[in-house]
Coordinates of C-alpha atoms and ligand atoms in Angstrom, one line a residue:
X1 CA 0.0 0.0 0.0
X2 CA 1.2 3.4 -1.3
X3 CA 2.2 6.2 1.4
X4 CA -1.0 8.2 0.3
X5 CA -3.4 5.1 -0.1
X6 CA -2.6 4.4 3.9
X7 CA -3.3 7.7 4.7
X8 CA -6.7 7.5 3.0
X9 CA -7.8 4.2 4.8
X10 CA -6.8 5.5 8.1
X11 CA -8.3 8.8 7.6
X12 CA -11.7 6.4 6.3
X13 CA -11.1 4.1 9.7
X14 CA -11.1 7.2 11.9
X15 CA -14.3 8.6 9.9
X16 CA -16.1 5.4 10.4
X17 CA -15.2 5.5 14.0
X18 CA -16.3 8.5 14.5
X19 CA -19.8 7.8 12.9
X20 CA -20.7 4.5 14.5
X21 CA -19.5 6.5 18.1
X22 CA -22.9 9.4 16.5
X23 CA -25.3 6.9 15.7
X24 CA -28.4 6.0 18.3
X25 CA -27.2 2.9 18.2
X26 CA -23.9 3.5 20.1
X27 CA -25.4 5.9 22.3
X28 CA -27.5 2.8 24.1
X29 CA -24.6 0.9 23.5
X30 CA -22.7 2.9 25.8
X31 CA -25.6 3.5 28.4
X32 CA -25.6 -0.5 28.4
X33 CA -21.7 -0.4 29.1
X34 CA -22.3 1.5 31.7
X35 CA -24.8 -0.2 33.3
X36 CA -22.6 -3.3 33.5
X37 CA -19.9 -1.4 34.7
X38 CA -22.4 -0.1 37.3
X39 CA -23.9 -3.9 38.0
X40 CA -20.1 -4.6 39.5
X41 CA -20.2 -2.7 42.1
X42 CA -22.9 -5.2 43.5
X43 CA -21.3 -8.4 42.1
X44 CA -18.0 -9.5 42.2
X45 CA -18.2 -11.6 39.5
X46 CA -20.2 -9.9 36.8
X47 CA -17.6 -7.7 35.0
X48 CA -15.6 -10.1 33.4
X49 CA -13.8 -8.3 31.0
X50 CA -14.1 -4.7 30.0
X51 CA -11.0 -2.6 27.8
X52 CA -13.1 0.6 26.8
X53 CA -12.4 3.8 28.7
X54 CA -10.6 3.3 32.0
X55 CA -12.4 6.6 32.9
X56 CA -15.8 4.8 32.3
X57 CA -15.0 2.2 35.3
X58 CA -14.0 5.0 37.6
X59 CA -16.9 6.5 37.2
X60 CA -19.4 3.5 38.1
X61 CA -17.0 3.2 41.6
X62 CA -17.5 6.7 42.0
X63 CA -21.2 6.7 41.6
X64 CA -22.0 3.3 43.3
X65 CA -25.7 3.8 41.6
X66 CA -28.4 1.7 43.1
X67 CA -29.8 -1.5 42.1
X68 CA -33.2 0.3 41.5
X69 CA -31.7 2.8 39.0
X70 CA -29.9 0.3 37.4
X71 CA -32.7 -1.5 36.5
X72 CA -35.2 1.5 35.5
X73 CA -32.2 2.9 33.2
X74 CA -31.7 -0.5 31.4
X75 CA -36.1 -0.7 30.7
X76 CA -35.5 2.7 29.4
X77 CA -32.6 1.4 27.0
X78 CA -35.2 -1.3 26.5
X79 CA -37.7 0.9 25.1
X80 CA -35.9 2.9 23.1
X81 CA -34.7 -0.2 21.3
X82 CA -38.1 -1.3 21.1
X83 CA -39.0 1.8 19.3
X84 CA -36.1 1.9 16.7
X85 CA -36.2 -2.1 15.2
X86 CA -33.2 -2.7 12.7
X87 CA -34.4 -1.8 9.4
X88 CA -35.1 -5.0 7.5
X89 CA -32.8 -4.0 4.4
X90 CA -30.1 -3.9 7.7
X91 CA -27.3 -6.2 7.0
X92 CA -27.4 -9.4 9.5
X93 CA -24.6 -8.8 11.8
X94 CA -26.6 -5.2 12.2
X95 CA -29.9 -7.0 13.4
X96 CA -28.2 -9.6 14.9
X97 CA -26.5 -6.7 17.2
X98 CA -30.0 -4.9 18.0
X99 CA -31.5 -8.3 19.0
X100 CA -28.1 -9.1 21.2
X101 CA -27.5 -6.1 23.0
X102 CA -31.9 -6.5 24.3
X103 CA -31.3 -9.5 25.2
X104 CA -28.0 -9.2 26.9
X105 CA -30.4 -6.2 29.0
X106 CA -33.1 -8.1 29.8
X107 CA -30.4 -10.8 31.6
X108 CA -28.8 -7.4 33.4
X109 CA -32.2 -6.6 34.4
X110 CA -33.0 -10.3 35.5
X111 CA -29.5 -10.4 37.3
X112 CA -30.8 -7.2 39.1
X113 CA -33.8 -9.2 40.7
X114 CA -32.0 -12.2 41.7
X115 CA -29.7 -9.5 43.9
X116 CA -32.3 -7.9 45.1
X117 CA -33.9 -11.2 46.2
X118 CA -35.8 -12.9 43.9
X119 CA -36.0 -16.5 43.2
X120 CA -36.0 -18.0 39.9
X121 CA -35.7 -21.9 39.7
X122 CA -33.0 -23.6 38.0
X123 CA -34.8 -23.3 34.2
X124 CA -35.9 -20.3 34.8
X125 CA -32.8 -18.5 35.7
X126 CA -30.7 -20.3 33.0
X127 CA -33.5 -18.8 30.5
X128 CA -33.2 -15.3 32.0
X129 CA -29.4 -15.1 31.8
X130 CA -28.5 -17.7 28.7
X131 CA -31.3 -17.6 26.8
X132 CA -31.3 -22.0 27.3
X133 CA -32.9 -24.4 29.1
X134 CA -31.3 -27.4 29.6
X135 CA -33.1 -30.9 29.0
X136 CA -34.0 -32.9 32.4
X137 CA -32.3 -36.1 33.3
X138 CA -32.9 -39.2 35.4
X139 CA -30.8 -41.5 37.6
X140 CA -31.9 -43.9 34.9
X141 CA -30.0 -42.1 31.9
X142 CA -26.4 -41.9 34.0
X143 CA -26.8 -45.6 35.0
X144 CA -26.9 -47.3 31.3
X145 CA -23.8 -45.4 31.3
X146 CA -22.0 -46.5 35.2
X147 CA -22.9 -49.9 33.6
X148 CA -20.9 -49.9 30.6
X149 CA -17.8 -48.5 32.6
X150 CA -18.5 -51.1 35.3
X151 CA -17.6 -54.0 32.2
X152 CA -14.7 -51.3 31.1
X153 CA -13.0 -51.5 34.5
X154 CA -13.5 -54.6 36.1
X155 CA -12.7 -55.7 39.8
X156 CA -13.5 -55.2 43.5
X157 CA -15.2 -51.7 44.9
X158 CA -16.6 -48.9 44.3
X159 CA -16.6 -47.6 40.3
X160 CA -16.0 -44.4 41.7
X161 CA -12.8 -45.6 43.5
X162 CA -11.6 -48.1 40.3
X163 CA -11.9 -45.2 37.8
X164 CA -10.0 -43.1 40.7
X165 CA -7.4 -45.8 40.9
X166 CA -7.5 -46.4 36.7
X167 CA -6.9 -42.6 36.1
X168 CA -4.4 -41.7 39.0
X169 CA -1.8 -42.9 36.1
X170 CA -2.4 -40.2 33.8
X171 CA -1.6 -37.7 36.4
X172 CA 0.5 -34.5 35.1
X173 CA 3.4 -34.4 36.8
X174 CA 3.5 -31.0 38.7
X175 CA 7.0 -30.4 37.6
X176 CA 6.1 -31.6 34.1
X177 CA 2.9 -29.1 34.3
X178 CA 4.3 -25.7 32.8
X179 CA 6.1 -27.7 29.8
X180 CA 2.9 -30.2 28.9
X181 CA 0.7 -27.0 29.0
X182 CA 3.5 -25.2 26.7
X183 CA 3.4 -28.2 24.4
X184 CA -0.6 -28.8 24.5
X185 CA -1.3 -24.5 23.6
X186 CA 1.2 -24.6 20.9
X187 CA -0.4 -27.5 19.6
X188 CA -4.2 -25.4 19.9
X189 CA -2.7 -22.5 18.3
X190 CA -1.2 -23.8 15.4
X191 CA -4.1 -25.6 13.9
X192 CA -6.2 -22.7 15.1
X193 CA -3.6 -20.4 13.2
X194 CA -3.8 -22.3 9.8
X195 CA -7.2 -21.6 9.4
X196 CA -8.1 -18.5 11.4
X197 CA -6.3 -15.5 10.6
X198 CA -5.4 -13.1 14.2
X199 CA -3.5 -10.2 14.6
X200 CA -0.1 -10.4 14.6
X201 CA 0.0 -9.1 18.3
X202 CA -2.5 -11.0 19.8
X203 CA -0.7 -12.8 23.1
X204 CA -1.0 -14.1 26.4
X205 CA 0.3 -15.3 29.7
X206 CA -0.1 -18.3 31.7
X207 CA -0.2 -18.4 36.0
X208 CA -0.2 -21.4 37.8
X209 CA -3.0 -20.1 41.0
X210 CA -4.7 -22.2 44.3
X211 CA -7.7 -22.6 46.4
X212 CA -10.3 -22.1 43.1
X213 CA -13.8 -23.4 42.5
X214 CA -12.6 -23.6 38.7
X215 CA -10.1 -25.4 36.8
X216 CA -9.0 -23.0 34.6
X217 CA -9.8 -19.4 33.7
X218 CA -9.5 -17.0 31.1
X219 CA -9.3 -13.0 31.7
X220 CA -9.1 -10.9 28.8
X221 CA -7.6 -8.0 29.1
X222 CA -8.0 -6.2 25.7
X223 CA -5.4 -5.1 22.9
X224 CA -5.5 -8.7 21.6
X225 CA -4.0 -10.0 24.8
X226 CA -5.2 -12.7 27.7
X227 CA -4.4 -13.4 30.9
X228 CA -5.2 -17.0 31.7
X229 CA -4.7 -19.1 34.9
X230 CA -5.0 -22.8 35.6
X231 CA -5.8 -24.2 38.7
X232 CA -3.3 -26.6 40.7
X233 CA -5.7 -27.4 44.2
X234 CA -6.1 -30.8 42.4
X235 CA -3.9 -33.6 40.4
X236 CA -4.6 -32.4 36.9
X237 CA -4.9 -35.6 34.6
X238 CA -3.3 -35.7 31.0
X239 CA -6.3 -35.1 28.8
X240 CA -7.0 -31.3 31.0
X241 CA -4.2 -30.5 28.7
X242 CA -5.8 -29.9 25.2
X243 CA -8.8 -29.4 27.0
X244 CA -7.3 -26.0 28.9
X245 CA -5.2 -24.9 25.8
X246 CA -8.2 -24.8 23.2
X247 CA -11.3 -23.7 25.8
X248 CA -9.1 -21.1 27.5
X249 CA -6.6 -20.3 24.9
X250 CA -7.1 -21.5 21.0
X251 CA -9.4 -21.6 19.2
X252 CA -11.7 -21.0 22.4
X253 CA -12.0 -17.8 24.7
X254 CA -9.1 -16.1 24.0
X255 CA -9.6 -15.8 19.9
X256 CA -13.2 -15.3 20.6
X257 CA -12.3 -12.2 22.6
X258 CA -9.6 -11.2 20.3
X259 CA -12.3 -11.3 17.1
X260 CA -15.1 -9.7 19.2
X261 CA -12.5 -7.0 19.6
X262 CA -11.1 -7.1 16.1
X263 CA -14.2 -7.3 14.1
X264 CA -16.8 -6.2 16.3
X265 CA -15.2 -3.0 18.5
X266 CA -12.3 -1.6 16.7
X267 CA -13.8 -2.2 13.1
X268 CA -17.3 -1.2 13.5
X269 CA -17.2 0.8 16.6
X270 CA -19.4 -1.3 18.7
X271 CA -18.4 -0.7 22.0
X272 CA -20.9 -2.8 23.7
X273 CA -18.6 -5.3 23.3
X274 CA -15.8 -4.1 25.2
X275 CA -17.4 -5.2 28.1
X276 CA -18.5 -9.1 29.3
X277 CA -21.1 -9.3 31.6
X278 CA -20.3 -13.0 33.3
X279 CA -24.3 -13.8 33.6
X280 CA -25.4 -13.0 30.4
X281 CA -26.3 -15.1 27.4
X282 CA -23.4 -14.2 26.0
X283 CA -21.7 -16.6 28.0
X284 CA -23.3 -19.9 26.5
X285 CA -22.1 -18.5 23.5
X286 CA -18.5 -18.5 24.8
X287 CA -18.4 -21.0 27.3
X288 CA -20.5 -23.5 23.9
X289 CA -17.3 -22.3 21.6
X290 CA -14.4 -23.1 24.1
X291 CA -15.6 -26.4 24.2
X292 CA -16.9 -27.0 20.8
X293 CA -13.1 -25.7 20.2
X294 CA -11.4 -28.3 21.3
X295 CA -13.2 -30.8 18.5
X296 CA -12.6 -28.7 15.8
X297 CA -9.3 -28.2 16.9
X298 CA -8.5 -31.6 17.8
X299 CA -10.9 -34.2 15.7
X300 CA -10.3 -37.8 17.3
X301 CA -7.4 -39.1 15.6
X302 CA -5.7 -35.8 15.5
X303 CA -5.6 -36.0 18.8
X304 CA -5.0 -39.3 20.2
X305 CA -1.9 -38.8 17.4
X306 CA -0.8 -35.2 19.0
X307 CA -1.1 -36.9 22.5
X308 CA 0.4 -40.1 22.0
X309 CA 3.6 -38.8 20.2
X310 CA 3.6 -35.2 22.0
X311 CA 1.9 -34.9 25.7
X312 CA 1.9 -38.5 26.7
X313 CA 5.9 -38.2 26.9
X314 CA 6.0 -35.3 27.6
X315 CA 4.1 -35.9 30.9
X316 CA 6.4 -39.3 31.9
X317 CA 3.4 -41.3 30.7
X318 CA 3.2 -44.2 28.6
X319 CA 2.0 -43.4 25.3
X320 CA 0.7 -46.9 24.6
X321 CA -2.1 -46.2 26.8
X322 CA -3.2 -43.5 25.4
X323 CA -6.1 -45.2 23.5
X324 CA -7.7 -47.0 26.5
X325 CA -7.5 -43.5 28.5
X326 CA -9.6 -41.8 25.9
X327 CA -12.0 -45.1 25.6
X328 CA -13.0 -44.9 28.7
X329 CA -12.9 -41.0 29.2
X330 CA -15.4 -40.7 26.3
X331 CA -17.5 -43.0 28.3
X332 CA -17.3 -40.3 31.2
X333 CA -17.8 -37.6 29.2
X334 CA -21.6 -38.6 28.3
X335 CA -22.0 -38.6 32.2
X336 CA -21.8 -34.5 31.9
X337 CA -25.5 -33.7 32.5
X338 CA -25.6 -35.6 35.3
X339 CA -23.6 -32.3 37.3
X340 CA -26.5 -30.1 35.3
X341 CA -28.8 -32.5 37.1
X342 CA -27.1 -32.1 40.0
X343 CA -26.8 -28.1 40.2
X344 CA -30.7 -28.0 39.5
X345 CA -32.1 -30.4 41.8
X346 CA -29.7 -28.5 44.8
X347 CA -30.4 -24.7 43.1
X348 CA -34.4 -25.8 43.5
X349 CA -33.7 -27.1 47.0
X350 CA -35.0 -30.3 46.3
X351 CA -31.6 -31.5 48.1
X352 CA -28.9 -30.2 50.6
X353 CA -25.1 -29.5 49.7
X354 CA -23.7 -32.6 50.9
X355 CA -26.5 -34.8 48.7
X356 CA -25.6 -32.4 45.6
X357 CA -21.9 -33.8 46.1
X358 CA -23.1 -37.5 46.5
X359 CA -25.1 -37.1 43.4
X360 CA -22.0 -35.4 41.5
X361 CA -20.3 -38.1 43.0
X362 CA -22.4 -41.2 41.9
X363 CA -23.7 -40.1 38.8
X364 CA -21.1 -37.9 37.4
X365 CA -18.4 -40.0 38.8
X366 CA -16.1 -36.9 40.3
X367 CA -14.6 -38.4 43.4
X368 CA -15.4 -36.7 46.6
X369 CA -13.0 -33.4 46.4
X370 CA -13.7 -32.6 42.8
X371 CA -17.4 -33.0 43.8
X372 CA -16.9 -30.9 46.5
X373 CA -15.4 -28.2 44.5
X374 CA -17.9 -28.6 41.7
X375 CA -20.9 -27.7 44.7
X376 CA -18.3 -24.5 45.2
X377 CA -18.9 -24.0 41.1
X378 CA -22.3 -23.9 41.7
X379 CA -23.1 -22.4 44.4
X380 CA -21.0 -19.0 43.0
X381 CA -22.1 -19.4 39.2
X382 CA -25.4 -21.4 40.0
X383 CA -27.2 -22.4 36.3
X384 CA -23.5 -21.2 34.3
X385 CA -22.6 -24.9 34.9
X386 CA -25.2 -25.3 31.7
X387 CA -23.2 -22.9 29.1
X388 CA -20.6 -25.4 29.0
X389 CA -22.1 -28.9 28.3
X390 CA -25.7 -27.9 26.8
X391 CA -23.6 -24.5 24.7
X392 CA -21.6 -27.2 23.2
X393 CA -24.3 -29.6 21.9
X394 CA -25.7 -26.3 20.9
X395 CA -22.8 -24.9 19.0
X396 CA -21.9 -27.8 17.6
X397 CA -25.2 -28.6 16.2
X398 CA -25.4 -25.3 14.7
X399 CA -21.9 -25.5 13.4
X400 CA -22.9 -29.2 11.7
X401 CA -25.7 -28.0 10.4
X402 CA -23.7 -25.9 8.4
X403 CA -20.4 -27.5 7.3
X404 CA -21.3 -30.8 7.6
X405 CA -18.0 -33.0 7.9
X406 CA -15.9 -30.3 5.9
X407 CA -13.0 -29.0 7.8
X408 CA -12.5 -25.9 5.8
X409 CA -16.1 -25.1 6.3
X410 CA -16.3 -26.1 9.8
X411 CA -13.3 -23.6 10.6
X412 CA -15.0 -20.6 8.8
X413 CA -18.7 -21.5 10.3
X414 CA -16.4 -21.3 14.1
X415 CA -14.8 -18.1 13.1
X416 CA -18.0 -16.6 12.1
X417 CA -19.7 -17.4 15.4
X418 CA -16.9 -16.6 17.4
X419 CA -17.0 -13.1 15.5
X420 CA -20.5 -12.5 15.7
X421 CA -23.2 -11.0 18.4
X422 CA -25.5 -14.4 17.9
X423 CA -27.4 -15.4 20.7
X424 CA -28.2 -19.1 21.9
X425 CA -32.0 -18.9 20.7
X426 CA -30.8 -17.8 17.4
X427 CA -28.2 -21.1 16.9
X428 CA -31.6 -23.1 17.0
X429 CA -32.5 -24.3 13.6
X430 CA -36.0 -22.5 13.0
X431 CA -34.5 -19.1 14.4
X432 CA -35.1 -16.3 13.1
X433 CA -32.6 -13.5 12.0
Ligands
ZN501 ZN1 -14.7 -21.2 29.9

């Protein structure tokens, strides 16, 4: 590009971004901002990322507005977007943004009145702040499952304490930890990097951190860059590596935050997507991604390849087992909705804590501390647990539905998701947009 041609796109980029900041549009978009910004003064949590003006979060700890006028200023937004639908002839990413940024109110507004004391049950609240509902379960559906690993891993005891005993061999090493987790995000960003195109200074760092009701966590912190922190409280097994690297790292939340930022805030000027309100449907979006991520990433042979020859050694563990590991962890993984189960029976108070963990326990087959620490999960992000299992059927299914088995397709269907304000109802296959 030519000296004067540069100077003509930049001056165009600063034009555009100065007309998006004029148009009604942005004005609610920044009221909305706001209000989140406002919203975490009462909850720790909420705020989970935000990289517009610095000046804007100063102001919401300065003001410390109350939970009343929080909520009457977010229906006013409300009804001014009501008023002003996107025009029809709108392109899609333009309605898609009108419908986003209501919904993503309405859950602020339903946050609101879960602070100030209302109760939702479990489906209720999940459909307030994701915009989901999770399908029900039975003891019945978790058991065809305990049976088939009962034949998988034969002998005396408890299945809980045989598939403890059977997996304490593919622990990490905690020496081994950094380098595995080096090995396993390189692996992530690399495939993630030959079909998804990031800027060239997108980055981010890794902390080692304790005493967590999570297992690993990304915070992104804007310009392209991500701070994110695994969790060491427990023996981390081998396959939490390429899980971790894609959901926190590549292709999950971080290069979902860095295209939000790229395509959404600096190209169009749509700051309502500086800020991530934690509770918010937004979330099943993100959380559905990261884990979707990991398969498209990673399909099955890929990966028992990359972790026989690469992580398995890596980690001091034999790499001919690597085969029966992921047999019988795929066998565990369909046990997933029995914690969803789990989180709304307790969340309903149809049972106490301690049942919660026996039923995490039994049917989900954590032992006892990670069930423990899973009750911890839900009793600070209550009906989150959802976004991850039911947000990955969800994405996935949306993303099938339009690549099929294509790979090259399947990579540009993620990357438009990930850079797009879609909403759970609208991955659904009658939604309309
Ligand atoms: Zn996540």
């Amino acid at each position: 590009m030519t000296r004067a041609l540069l100077a003509a796109a930049l001056l165009a980029t600063c034009a555009m971004a100065l007309a998006a900041q004029n148009t009604p549009m942005n004005k609610l978009a920044e009221r909305y901002v706001k209000l989140v910004l406002a919203m975490g003064q009462h909850d720790a949590d909420y705020v989970d990322a935000f990289y517009g003006p610095p000046e804007w979060r100063k102001e919401a700890e300065a003001a410390k507005r109350p939970l009343a006028a929080i909520d009457a200023d977010a229906g006013d937004i409300l009804s001014q977007l009501a008023a002003a639908p996107a025009a029809s002839s709108a392109d899609e990413l333009t309605r898609l943004r009108h419908q986003h940024l209501t919904k993503q109110l309405q859950a602020l507004r339903a946050r609101v009145a879960m602070l100030q004391g209302k109760k939702l049950t479990f489906d209720e609240e999940s459909r307030a702040l994701y915009d989901a509902v999770a399908p029900t379960h039975t003891e019945g559906d978790f058991k065809k499952v305990l049976a088939e690993l009962e034949t998988r891993l034969p002998g005396q005891g408890n299945l809980i304490d045989r598939y403890d005993g059977f997996r304490s061999r593919f622990v990490i090493p905690k020496e081994r930890l950094d380098a595995v987790f080096k090995a396993a995000i390189e692996g992530c960003r690399s495939r993630t990097l030959q079909h998804v195109e990031l800027p060239a200074n997108e980055n981010f760092t890794i902390e080692y951190v304790t005493n967590k009701s999570w297992s690993g966590y990304n915070w992104y912190q804007g310009n392209y860059r991500s701070l994110i922190q695994v969790n060491t409280d427990l023996p981390i097994y081998i396959d939490r590596a390429i899980d971790l690297a894609c959901h926190e790292g590549y292709p999950g939340h971080h290069v979902y935050n860095v295209l939000l930022e790229k395509n959404l805030v600096r190209d169009r000027g749509w700051v309502e997507f500086s800020v991530y309100p934690l509770f918010s449907p937004q979330s099943l979006i993100a959380e559905g991604t990261a884990n979707y991520g990991i398969e498209v990433a990673f399909p099955r042979p890929e990966r028992l390849k990359f972790e026989r020859e690469v992580l398995f050694p890596k980690a001091g563990l034999d790499p001919k087992l690597t085969d029966e590991y992921y047999a019988v962890q795929a066998l565990v993984d369909r046990l997933s909705y029995a914690g969803n189960e789990a989180a709304r029976r307790y969340l309903n108070g149809r049972i106490d804590k301690a049942a919660a963990a026996e039923w995490i326990e039994e049917y989900a087959l954590y032992t006892r501390p990670r069930a423990e620490q899973r009750v911890r999960f839900i009793d600070q992000y209550r009906s989150y647990v959802i976004n991850y299992n039911l947000g990955k059927d969800m994405v996935a299914d949306y993303i099938t539905r339009r690549a099929g088995d294509d790979e090259r397709k399947r990579w540009n269907a993620f990357e438009e998701l990930l850079s797009s304000p879609r909403l759970p109802s609208g991955l659904a296959p009658d939604a309309r947009h």
